[in-house]
Amino acid sequence: MRFTPFLRAAALAGAFLGGHALAAEPAPPRPTIADFFNNPEFSDALLSPSGKYLAVRLGRKDKRDMLGVVELDTNAVKVVGNFSDADIGKYAWVNDNRLVFTATDKDLAQGDMRYAPGLYAINRDGTGFRQLAMRNGKPFITSGSTLGVRELLPWHTYLMDEEGAQDSDYIYVQDRDLSGPGQLNHINLVRLNTVTGRTAGVIDRPGDSTFWMLDFKGEPRLTIVRDKGTSSMYYRDPASKEWRKLGDFDSYTGKGASFRPLAFGPDGTLYVVSWHHSDVSAVYTYDINSGKLSDKPLVKLDGFDFSGQLIMDQHKLIGIRHLTDALSTTWLDPAMQAMQNEIDKMLPNTVNLLTLPKRRESPWVLVTAYADIWPKRIMLYNSETRKLTVVGESHPAISPNAMAQTNMVRYKARDGLSIPAWLTLPRNGSKNLPMVVLVHGGPYLRGSSWGWDAQAQFLASRGYAVLEPEFRGSTGFGARHFVAGWKQWGLKMQDDIADGTRWAIAQGYADAKRICIAGASYGGYATLMGLINDPDLYKCGIEWAGVTDINLMYDGSWNFLSDMPDGYKQFGMPQLVGDQVKDAAQLKATSPLEQAARIRQPLLMAYGTADMRVPLPHGTKFYKAVKQTNPNVEWVEYEEEGHGWKLPKNRIDWWGRVEKFLDKNIGATH
């Protein structure tokens, strides 16, 4: 492999070149906390629709992130977008000549954020700048914009996640109608000219749309509308422009849905994901006219729900990106499979994901490479020269020779349910180790996948085994696994975590006397319930941003903003978590706040003052209660943070405290 320093000019602005060779050599000195928890030095890059140009986010320490464009044939680099008071946020190609981007501020946490992202457009050569939408209700006009304030779109204008057709100066943007934090009423879809700033109409919607999907030509073709607890899916006929209902389903549990939409193909085929006669979801085609799924799935994964995307050229489906334990690609196109094989030979130690431009007119393909021991790297492959070039690395200070391997394991819960989990073991030991049971948040989502994870790798670098259970209720492992977790907070979900801990002890991985349970959000709730339910199992607990009482999620009586949607509290939580009236006794029995006096183990707690998902009183009420009977409780409050720590300084401070707490309570000397 030869690395070509074509981004040398960009490197001066913060893009990073180079790579590591994985060698059989002694492990280097263990990385610092900052090496794990600083912001990524390089996070993303986007090929233009032709593949001739590369858009990159450029930045360096103590400088604002900028938007740069590389002309790949000449290696010429140009900074095309930057702010004096903000960083480049999201960005996307409008067409081969023009980009759109938003503003953000990497130096501000949730409590200090004072503006919406805005929307801007510029040509790849730096000309034609245009502000398109306001930030925080106020105009933010920089030199080069000629739009008047009245012509700007409102601050609640957002980019779509879909790339669109990328063949004109127009894009579709979302105008979100919001009545408060987390309270989305509906989304209007607006067609916008990125050169003139003028809108070309709002797409009619059949109801309160909360989701939109474009077809392969970039036109609105499907929407989902919500009415209280019921969602309905509609298809927009390309000829008549009329909406046709495809079906209804429960907005929060998905019950009643025969499928969820995935993508439209070049010929108009609708690809969907369905649990049709199966425990795991798979990819099917859906006939709009007959309303029927294809007889056989296009993609079905053994033991995993389908999660991924379809890869298409201008004419047909050429590949499928899918997630099992790790991401991988099945290519239907022989030439792309041959290219994948070639790149895998050049990068044998990583998962290598290939991204093609919309309309390929050049030899360049973007490659994202990663492994459990190797943070993400972004590269370019030239199919003519058959050479790889490193564009940037997310964490260049991390050496794979110092990292620990992560494996997916499975164990049996006490009722026989198979529970997937992630086990990370330190490099220099695999038996009788101090262990951290790290519980994911959500809880109704997938916790992790195979790859480099800062938290697990940091703990392993300090000598701890790390077990991350995908307890019942976690998604991605079949319908039965998901549904088994409904209304099981503090009950069978908690048992799954304890059963995994005992499995790790029985396998010889963990020292039964040196185990700590930890987690954030729902993981914080599970930490507290673990200390209550299984005091013999966990010597200590670490929780941040944790729920301390389910009833507080419903009706906390404080003057703190909450972004918990009212619809979820009314229609979703009673089914998934528990009904305040019908399940009142259960909610009381599974409340950490009600049972705080039972926790006698050392406990480390942290909350963000500006948290709108789990507002601060969850923490303060519990801290006051537990301190009455437990002197070994440490409290940390980050005034500017929200639901999790955005700022590197706070992540570094927090994990430094975690390291000291663990060393004191279950470290190697105990």
Tab-separated table of N, CA and C in Angstrom, residues 41 92 179 259 342 530 594 648 655 664:
chain	number	residue	atom	x	y	z
A	41	GLU	N	-10.339	13.722	15.181
A	41	GLU	CA	-9.576	14.694	14.406
A	41	GLU	C	-10.040	14.727	12.952
A	92	ALA	N	-23.469	18.693	2.392
A	92	ALA	CA	-23.897	17.759	1.353
A	92	ALA	C	-23.698	18.406	-0.008
A	179	SER	N	-43.470	22.690	18.755
A	179	SER	CA	-44.161	23.441	19.799
A	179	SER	C	-43.379	23.451	21.101
A	259	PHE	N	-44.538	-3.567	6.968
A	259	PHE	CA	-43.163	-3.298	6.535
A	259	PHE	C	-42.791	-1.870	6.917
A	342	GLU	N	-9.930	-6.857	-3.816
A	342	GLU	CA	-8.627	-6.212	-3.966
A	342	GLU	C	-8.310	-5.331	-2.760
A	530	GLY	N	-29.471	-2.658	39.531
A	530	GLY	CA	-28.537	-3.768	39.735
A	530	GLY	C	-27.986	-3.774	41.151
A	594	GLU	N	-37.483	5.026	45.144
A	594	GLU	CA	-38.251	4.468	46.260
A	594	GLU	C	-37.404	3.533	47.127
A	648	PRO	N	-15.199	17.776	25.064
A	648	PRO	CA	-14.076	16.890	25.420
A	648	PRO	C	-13.570	17.104	26.837
A	655	TRP	N	-14.190	10.599	32.730
A	655	TRP	CA	-13.552	9.294	32.679
A	655	TRP	C	-12.308	9.236	33.555
A	664	LYS	N	-10.090	2.499	43.041
A	664	LYS	CA	-10.303	2.490	44.490
A	664	LYS	C	-11.144	1.302	44.938
